Coordinates of C-alpha atoms in Angstrom, one line a residue:
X7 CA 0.0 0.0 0.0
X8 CA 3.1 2.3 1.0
X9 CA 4.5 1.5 -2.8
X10 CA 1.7 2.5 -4.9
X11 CA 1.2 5.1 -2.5
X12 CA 4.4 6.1 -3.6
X13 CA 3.4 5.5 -7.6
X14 CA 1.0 8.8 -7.0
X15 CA 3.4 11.2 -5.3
X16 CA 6.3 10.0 -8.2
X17 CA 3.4 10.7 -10.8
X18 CA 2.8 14.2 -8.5
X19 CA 3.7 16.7 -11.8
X20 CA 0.9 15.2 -13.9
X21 CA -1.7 14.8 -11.7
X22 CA -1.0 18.5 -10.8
X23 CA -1.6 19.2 -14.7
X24 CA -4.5 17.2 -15.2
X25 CA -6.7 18.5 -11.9
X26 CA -5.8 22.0 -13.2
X27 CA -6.6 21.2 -16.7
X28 CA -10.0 20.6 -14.8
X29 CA -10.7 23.9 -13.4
X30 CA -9.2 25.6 -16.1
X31 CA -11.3 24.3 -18.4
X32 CA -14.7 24.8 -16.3
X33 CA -13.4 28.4 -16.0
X34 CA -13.1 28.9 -19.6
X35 CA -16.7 26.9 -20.1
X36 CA -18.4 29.1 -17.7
X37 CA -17.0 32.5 -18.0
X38 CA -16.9 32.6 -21.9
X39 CA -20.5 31.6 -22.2
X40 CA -21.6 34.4 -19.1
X41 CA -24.3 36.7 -20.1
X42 CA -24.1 39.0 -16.8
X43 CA -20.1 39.0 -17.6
X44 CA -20.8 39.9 -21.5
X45 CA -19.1 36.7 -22.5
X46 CA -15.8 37.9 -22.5
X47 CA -12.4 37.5 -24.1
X48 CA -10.2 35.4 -21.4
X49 CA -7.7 33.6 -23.7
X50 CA -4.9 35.5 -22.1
X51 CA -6.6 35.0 -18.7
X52 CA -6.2 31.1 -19.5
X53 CA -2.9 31.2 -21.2
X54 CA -0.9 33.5 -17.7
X55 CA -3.3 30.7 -15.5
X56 CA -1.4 27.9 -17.7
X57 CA 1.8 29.5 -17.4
X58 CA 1.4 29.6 -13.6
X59 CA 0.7 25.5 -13.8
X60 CA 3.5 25.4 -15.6
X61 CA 6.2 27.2 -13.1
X62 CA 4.2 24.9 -10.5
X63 CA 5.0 22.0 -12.7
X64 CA 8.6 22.8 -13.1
X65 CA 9.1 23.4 -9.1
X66 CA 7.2 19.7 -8.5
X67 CA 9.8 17.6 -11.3
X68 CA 12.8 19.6 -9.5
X69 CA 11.6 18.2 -5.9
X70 CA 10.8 14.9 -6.7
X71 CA 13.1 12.5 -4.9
X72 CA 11.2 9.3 -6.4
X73 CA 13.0 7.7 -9.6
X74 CA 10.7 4.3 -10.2
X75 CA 8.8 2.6 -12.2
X76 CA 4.9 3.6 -11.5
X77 CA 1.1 1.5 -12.3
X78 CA 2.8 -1.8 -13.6
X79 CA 5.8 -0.5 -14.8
X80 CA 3.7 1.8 -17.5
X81 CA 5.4 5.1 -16.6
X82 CA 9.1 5.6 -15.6
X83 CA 10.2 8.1 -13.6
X84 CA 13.8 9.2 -13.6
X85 CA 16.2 11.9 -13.9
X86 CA 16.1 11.7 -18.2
X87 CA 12.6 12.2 -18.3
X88 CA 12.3 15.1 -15.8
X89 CA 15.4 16.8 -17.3
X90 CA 13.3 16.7 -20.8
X91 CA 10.0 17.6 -19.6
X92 CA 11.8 20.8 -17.8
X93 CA 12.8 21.8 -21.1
X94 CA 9.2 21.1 -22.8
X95 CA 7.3 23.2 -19.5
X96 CA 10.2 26.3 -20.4
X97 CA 9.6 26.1 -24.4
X98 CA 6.1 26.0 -23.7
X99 CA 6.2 28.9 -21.3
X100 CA 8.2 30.7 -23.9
X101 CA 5.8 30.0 -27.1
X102 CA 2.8 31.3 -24.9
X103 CA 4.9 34.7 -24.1
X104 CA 5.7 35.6 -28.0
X105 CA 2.1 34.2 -28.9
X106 CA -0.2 36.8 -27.0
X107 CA 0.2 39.7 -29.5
X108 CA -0.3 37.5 -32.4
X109 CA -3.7 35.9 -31.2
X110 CA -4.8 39.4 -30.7
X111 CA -4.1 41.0 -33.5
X112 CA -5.0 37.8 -35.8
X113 CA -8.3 37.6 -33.5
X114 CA -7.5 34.0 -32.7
X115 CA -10.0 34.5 -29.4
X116 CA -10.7 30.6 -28.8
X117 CA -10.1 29.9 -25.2
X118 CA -9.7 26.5 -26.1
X119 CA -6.7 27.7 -27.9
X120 CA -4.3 27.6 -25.0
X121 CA -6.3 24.5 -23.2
X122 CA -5.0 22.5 -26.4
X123 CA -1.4 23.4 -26.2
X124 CA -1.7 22.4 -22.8
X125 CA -3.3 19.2 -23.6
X126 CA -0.4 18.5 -26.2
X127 CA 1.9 18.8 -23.3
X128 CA 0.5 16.5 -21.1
X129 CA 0.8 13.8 -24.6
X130 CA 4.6 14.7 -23.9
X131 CA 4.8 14.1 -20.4
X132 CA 3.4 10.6 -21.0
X133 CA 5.7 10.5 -24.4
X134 CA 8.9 11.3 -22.3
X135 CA 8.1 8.9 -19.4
X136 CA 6.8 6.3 -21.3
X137 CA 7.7 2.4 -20.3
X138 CA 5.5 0.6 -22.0
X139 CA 4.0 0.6 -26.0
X140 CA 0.5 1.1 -25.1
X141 CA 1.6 4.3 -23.3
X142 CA 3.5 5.2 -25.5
X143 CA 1.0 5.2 -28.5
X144 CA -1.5 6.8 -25.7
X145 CA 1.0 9.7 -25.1
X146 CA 1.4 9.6 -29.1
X147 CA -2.0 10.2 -30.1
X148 CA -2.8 12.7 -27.2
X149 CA -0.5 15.1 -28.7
X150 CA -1.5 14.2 -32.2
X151 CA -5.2 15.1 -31.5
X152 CA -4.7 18.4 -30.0
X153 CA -1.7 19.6 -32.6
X154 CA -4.6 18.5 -35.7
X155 CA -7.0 21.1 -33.9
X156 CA -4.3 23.9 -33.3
X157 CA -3.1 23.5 -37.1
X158 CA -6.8 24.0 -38.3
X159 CA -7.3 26.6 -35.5
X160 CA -8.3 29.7 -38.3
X161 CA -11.4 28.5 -38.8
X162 CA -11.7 31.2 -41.9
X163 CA -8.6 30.5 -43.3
X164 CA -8.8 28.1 -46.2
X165 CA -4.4 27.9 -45.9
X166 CA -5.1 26.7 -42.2
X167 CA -8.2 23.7 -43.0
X168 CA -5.6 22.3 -45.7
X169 CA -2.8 22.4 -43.5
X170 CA -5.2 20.7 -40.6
X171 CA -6.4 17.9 -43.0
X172 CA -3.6 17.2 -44.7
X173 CA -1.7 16.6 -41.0
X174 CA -4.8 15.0 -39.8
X175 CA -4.5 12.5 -42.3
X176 CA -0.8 12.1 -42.6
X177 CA -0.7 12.1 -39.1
X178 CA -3.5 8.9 -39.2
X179 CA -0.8 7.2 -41.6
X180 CA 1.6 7.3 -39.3
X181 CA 0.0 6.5 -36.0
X182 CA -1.3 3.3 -38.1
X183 CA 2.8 2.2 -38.7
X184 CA 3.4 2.8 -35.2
X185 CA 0.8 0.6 -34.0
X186 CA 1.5 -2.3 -36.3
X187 CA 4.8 -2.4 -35.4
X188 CA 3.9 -2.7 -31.8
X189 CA 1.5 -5.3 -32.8
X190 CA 4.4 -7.5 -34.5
X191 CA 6.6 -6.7 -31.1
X192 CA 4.1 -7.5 -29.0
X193 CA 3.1 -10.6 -31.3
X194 CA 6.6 -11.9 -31.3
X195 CA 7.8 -11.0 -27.5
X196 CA 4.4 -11.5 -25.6
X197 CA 5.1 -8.2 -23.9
X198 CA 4.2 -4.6 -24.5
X199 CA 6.7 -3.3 -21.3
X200 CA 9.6 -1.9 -22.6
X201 CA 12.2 -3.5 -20.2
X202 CA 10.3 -7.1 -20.6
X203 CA 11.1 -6.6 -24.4
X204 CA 14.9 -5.8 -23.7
X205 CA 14.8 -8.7 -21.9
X206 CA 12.7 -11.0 -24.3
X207 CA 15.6 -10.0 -27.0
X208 CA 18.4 -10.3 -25.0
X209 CA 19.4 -13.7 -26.0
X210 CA 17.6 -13.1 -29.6
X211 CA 19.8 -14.5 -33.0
X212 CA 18.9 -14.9 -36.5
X213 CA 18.7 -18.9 -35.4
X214 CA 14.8 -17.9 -34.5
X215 CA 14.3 -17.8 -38.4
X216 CA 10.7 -15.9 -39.2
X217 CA 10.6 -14.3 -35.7
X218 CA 13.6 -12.5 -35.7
X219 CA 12.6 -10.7 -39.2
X220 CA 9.0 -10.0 -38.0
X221 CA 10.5 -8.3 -34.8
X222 CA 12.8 -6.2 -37.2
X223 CA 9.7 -5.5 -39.6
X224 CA 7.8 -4.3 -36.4
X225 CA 11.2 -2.2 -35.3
X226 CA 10.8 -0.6 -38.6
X227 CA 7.5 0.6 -38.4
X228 CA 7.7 1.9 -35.3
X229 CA 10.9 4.1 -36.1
X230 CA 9.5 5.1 -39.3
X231 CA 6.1 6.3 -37.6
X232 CA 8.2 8.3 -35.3
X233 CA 10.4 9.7 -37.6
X234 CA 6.9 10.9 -39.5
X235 CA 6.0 12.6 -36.2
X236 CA 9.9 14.5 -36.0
X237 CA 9.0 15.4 -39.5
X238 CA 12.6 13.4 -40.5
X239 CA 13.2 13.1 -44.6
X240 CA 11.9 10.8 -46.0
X241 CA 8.9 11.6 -43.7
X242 CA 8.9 15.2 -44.4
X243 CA 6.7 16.0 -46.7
X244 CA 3.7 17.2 -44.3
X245 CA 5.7 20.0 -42.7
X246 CA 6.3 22.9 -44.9
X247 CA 2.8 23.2 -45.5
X248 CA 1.7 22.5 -42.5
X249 CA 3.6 25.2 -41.0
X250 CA 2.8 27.8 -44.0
X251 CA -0.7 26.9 -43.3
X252 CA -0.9 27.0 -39.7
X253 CA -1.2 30.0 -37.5
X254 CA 2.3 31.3 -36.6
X255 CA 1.8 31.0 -32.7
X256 CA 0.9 27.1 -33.7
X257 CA 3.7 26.7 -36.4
X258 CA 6.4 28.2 -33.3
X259 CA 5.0 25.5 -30.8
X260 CA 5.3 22.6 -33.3
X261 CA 8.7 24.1 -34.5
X262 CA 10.6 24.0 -31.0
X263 CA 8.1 21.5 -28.3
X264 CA 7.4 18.4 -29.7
X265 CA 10.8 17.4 -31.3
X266 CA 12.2 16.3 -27.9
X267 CA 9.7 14.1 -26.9
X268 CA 9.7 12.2 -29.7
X269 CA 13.9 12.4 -29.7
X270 CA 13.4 11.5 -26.0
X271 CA 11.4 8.4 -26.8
X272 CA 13.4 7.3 -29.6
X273 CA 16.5 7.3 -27.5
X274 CA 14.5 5.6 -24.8
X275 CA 13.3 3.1 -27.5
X276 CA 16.5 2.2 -29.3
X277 CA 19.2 2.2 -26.8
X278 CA 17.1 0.4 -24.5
X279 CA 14.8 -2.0 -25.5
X280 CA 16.1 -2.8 -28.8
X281 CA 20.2 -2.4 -27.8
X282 CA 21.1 -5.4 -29.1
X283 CA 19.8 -5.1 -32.7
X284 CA 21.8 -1.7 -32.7
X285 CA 23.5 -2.7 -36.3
X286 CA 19.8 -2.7 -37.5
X287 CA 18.0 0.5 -36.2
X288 CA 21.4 2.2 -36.5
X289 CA 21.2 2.0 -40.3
X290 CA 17.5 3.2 -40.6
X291 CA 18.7 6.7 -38.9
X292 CA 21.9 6.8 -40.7
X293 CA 19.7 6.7 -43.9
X294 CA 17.3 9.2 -42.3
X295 CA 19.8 11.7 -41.1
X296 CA 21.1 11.3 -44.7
X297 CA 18.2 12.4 -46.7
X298 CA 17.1 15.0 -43.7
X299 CA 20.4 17.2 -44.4
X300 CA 20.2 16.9 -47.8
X301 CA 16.5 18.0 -48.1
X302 CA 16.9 20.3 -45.9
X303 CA 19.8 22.4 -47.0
X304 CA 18.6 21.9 -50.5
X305 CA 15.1 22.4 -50.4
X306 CA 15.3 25.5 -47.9
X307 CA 17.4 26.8 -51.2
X308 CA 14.6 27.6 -53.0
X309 CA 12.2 29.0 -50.5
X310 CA 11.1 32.5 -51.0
X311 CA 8.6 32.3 -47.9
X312 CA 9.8 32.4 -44.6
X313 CA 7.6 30.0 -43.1
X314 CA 8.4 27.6 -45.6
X315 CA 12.5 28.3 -45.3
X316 CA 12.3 27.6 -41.6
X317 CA 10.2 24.5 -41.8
X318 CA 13.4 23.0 -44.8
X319 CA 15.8 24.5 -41.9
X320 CA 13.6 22.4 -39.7
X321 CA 14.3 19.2 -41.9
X322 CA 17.7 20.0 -41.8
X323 CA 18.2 20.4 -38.4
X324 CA 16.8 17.5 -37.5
X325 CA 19.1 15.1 -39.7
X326 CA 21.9 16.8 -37.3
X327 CA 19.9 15.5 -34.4
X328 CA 20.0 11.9 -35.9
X329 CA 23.5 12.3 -36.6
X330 CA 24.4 12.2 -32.6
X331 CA 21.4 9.7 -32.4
X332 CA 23.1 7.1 -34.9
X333 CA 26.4 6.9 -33.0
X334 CA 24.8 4.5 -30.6
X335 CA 27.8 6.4 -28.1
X336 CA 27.7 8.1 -24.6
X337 CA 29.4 11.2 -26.5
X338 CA 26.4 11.0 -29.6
X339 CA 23.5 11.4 -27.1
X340 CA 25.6 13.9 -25.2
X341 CA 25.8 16.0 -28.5
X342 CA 21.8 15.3 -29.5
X343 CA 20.5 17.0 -26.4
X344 CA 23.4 19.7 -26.6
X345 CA 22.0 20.1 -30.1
X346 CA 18.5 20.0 -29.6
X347 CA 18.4 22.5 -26.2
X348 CA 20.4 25.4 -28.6
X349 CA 17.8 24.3 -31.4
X350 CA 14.7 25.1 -29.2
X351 CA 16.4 28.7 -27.9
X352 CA 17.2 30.0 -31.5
X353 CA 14.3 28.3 -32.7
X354 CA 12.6 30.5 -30.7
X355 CA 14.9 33.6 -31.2
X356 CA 13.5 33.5 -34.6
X357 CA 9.8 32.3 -34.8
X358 CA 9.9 35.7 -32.1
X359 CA 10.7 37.5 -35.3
X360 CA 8.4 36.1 -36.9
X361 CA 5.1 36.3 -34.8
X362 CA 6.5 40.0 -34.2
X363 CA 6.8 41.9 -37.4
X364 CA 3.9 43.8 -38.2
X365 CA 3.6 46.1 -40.9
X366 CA 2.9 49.5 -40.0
X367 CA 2.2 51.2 -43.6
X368 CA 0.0 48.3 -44.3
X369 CA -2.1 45.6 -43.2
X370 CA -0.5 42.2 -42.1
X371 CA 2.7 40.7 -41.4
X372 CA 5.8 39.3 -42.6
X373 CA 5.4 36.3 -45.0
X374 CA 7.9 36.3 -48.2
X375 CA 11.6 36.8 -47.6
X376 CA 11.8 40.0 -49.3
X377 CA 9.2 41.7 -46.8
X378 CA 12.2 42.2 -45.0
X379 CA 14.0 44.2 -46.9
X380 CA 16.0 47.5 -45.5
X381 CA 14.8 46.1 -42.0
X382 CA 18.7 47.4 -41.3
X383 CA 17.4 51.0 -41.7
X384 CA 14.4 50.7 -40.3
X385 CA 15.1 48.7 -37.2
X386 CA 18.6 48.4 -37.0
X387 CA 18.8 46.6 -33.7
X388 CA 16.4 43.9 -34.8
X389 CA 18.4 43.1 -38.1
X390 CA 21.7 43.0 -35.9
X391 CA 19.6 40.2 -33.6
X392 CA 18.3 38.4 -36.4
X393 CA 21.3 38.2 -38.0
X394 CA 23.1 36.6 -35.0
X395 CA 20.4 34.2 -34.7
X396 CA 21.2 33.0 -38.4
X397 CA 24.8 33.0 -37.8
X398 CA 24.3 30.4 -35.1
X399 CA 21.9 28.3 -37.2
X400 CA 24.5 28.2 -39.7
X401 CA 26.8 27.3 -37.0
X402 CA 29.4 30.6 -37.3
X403 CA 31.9 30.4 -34.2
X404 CA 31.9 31.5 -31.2
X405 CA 28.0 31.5 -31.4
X406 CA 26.0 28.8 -29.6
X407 CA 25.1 26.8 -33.0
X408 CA 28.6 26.6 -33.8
X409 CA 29.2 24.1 -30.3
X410 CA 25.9 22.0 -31.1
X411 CA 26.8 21.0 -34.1
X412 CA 31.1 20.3 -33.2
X413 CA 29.8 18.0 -30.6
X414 CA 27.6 16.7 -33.1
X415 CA 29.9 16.1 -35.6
X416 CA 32.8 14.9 -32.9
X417 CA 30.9 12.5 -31.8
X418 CA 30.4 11.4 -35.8
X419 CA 33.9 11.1 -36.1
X420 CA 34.4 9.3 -32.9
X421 CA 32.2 6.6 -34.0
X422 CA 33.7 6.0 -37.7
X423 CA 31.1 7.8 -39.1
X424 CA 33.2 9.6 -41.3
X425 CA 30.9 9.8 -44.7
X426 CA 28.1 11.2 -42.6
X427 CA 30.4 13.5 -40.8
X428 CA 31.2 14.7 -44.2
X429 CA 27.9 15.2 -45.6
X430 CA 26.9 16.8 -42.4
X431 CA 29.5 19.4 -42.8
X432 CA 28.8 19.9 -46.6
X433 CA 25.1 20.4 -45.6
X434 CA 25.9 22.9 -43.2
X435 CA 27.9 24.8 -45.6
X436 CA 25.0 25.0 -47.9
X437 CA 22.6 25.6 -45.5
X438 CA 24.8 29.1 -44.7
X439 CA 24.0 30.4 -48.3
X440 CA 20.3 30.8 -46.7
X441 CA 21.0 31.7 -43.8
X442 CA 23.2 33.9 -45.4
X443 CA 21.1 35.1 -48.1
X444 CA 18.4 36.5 -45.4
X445 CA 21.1 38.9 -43.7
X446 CA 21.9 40.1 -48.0
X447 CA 18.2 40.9 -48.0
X448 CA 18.3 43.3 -44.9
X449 CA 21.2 44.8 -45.4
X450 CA 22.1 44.9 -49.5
X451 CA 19.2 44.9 -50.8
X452 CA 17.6 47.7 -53.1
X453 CA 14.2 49.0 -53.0
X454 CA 12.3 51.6 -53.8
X455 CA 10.0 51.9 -51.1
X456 CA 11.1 50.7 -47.3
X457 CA 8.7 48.5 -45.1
X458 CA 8.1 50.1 -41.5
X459 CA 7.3 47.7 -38.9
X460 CA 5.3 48.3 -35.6
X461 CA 6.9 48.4 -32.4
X462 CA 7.4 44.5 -30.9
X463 CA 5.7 43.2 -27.6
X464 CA 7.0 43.5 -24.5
X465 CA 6.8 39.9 -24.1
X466 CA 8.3 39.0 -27.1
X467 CA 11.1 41.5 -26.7
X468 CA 11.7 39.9 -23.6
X469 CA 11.9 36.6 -24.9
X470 CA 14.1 37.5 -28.2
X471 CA 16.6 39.7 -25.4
X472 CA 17.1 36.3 -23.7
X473 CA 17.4 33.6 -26.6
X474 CA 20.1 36.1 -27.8
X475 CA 21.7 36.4 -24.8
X476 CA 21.9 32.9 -24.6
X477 CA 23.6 31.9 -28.1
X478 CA 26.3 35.0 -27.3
X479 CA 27.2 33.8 -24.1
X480 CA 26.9 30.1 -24.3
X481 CA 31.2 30.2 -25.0
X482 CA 31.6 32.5 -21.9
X483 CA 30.0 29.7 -19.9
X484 CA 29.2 26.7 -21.3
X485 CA 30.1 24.6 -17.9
X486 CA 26.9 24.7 -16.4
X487 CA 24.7 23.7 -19.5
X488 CA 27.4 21.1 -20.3
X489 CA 27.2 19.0 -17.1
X490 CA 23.3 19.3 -17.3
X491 CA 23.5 17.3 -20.2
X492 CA 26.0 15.3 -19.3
X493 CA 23.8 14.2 -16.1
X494 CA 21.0 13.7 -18.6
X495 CA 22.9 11.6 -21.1
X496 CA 24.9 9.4 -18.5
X497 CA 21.2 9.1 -16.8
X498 CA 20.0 7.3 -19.9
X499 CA 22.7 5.0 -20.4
X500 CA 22.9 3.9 -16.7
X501 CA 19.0 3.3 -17.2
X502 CA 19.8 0.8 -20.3

């Protein structure tokens, strides 16, 4: 009784969550409908109440002594997971800050707006912590649902029902591969748990003839489903339009949150339960990694949206990620969460940008690249930021970018990876030319008439001040940020 006692104060940060999901939604239902209130506006209301829960949140996964598996070994708590979900509950936090002027001025007024994102995080949290298949899935399609609704959120907006239904169906695709591969596992193993299938394979040769294949055809699916969901090349081709189609406050929380759960539960996945069929899955996201960095850096080419070059950059960046993944090594994951934590805070850096540029001489906001032209005259200070925040993605040194991807690439190296190493760097180098080619059209390029741009939030000010203070200062002191993920990277491999 003690124990599963125990299983409720370990599973304290979701329960928190859910029971405020609760009230907040009530509040929403009952205030938005009033008649003797005039059925107000409160999606800001609900977004600072969901920002509170998620400080709470954060406080609760920093004092919890309890690392265990919970409710039959479903849910694992441990030091990985809460070091990831910390970094989902601060991106979170983040995308609601720089999203407040946007749903304002785009009229986005759907209290159910914020509810959703916060629906999408509790999918992670069950993502990140997940010890079992059925969970897993669970966690997978909790997220799915609520990001299907948020890309279709403009309701008015033809751009946004396409990029809904198009993910919606995709999406459907790819839950459907996840769950027949568990199907073969589970067929093949007897077991759904994740530790019971590491230990149903342990012993597990090619002597067990049709068996051994199936398990492998079941591995496949479920690494190709989740691949789909990191929006990986060859599984790419949902995103660009999906984010072009979205609203931009939705396109910014699917650009920087989700990617680490999934990364978090493929590391989980593969260098757990299925570490002895390494030389298998290793060649799937060697392949993977492959295609991402050359899609990416090629495709982002011929982009003359921004939306659209920052969903190829996306790609890109992601085959970077499976790069540190495919080493199989202590350094590899090391380098993938160093990666992915600098890929979130420029991420953000420059979806700020993004969400923030309003035209003041006309109606709307920025959406092809050359609606930033002479920004350097007009705001001079924001063209200097966004300019550091492309030299980073391009990995310039001594910005932050630069040290994600040398670990990355170390780590490559390390592991006899030389071809992709190569590739990697080649990619990079072409993926400058864009970065590169946005800073031309700021600063060189010639126009006749010159776009003026209101004044940006105080929130997103706030947030684009910090995310660049970050990638400057990461070489002044990258100690602290470096044992953080060494804790988190040595927690996973003690756990498998």
């Amino acid at each position: 009784m003690l124990d599963f006692s125990n299983h409720f104060k370990a599973f304290s940060p979701e329960l928190f969550m859910i029971i405020a999901l609760c009230f907040i939604f009530s509040y929403g239902i009952v205030y938005s409908t009033s008649l003797s209130y005039g059925r107000p506006i409160i999606v800001k209301n609900i977004s600072w109440l969901i920002i509170q829960v998620f400080i709470i949140t954060c406080f609760l996964i920093a004092n919890n002594p309890i690392e265990m598996s919970i409710f039959s070994d479903t849910i694992v708590i441990d030091q990985f997971g809460a070091s990831a979900k910390t970094v989902v509950l601060l991106a979170a936090i983040g995308c609601f800050l720089v999203s407040f002027r946007y749903t304002k001025t785009e009229k986005l007024s759907y209290f159910e707006y914020p509810i959703l994102i916060m629906l999408a995080i509790l999918g992670i949290f069950l993502i990140i912590s997940s010890g079992d298949l059925i969970t897993m899935y669970l966690g997978i399609e909790l997220q799915s649902l609520s990001l299907y609704v948020l890309a279709s959120l403009k309701k008015d907006s033809a751009f946004s029902t396409e990029s809904g239904l198009k993910y919606f169906i995709l999406g459907a695709l790819s839950s459907g591969l996840i769950l027949f591969g568990c199907s073969l596992i589970y067929g093949f193993t007897g077991t759904t748990n994740l530790t019971d299938i590491s230990y149903a394979l342990f012993d597990f040769t090619s002597t067990t003839g049709m068996s051994f294949g199936l398990i492998l055809l079941g591995l496949c699916f479920v690494v190709s489903g989740l691949l789909f969901k990191l929006a990986a090349a060859p599984f790419h081709m949902w995103s660009p339009d999906v984010y072009e189609g979205a609203p931009t406050s939705v396109s910014t929380f699917f650009a920087i949150v989700p990617k680490i759960a999934i990364i978090t539960l493929l590391v989980r996945l593969l260098y757990f339960s299925f570490s002895d069929f390494t030389a298998f899955w290793n060649q799937i996201i060697i392949a993977s990694s492959f295609i991402s960095m050359l899609i990416g850096a090629f495709g982002a080419v011929q982009q003359k949206k921004i939306k659209r070059l920052l969903a190829y950059s996306s790609i890109g960046h992601v085959g970077y990620m499976l790069v540190g993944m495919a080493t199989g090594t202590f350094m590899g994951i090391k380098g993938l969460f160093l990666y992915i934590v600098i890929y979130m805070i420029t991420s953000l850096g420059i979806w700020t940008t993004v969400l923030s540029l309003e035209f003041k001489n006309k109606y709307g906001r920025v959406k092809y690249l050359t609606d930033l032209t002479s920004l350097s005259k007009t705001n001079p200070l924001l063209a200097i930021t966004i300019s550091l925040i492309m030299f980073s993605m391009a990995g310039v040194p001594p910005l932050a970018g630069f040290f994600a991807k040398m670990y990355i690439f170390l780590a490559a190296i390390d592991s006899s990876l030389y071809l992709l190493a190569v590739v990697a760097v080649l990619t990079s180098c072409v993926g400058a030319y864009y970065y590169m080619r946005l800073i031309k059209i700021m600063y060189f390029e010639k126009v006749s008439t010159w776009n003026a741009f209101n004044n940006i939030g105080r929130e997103n000010s706030l947030i684009l001040g910090l995310s660049t203070t970050f990638i400057l200062l990461f070489m002044l002191m990258p100690q602290p940020f470096l044992l953080a993920w060494h804790e988190m990277a040595y927690s996973i491999c003690l756990y498998s």
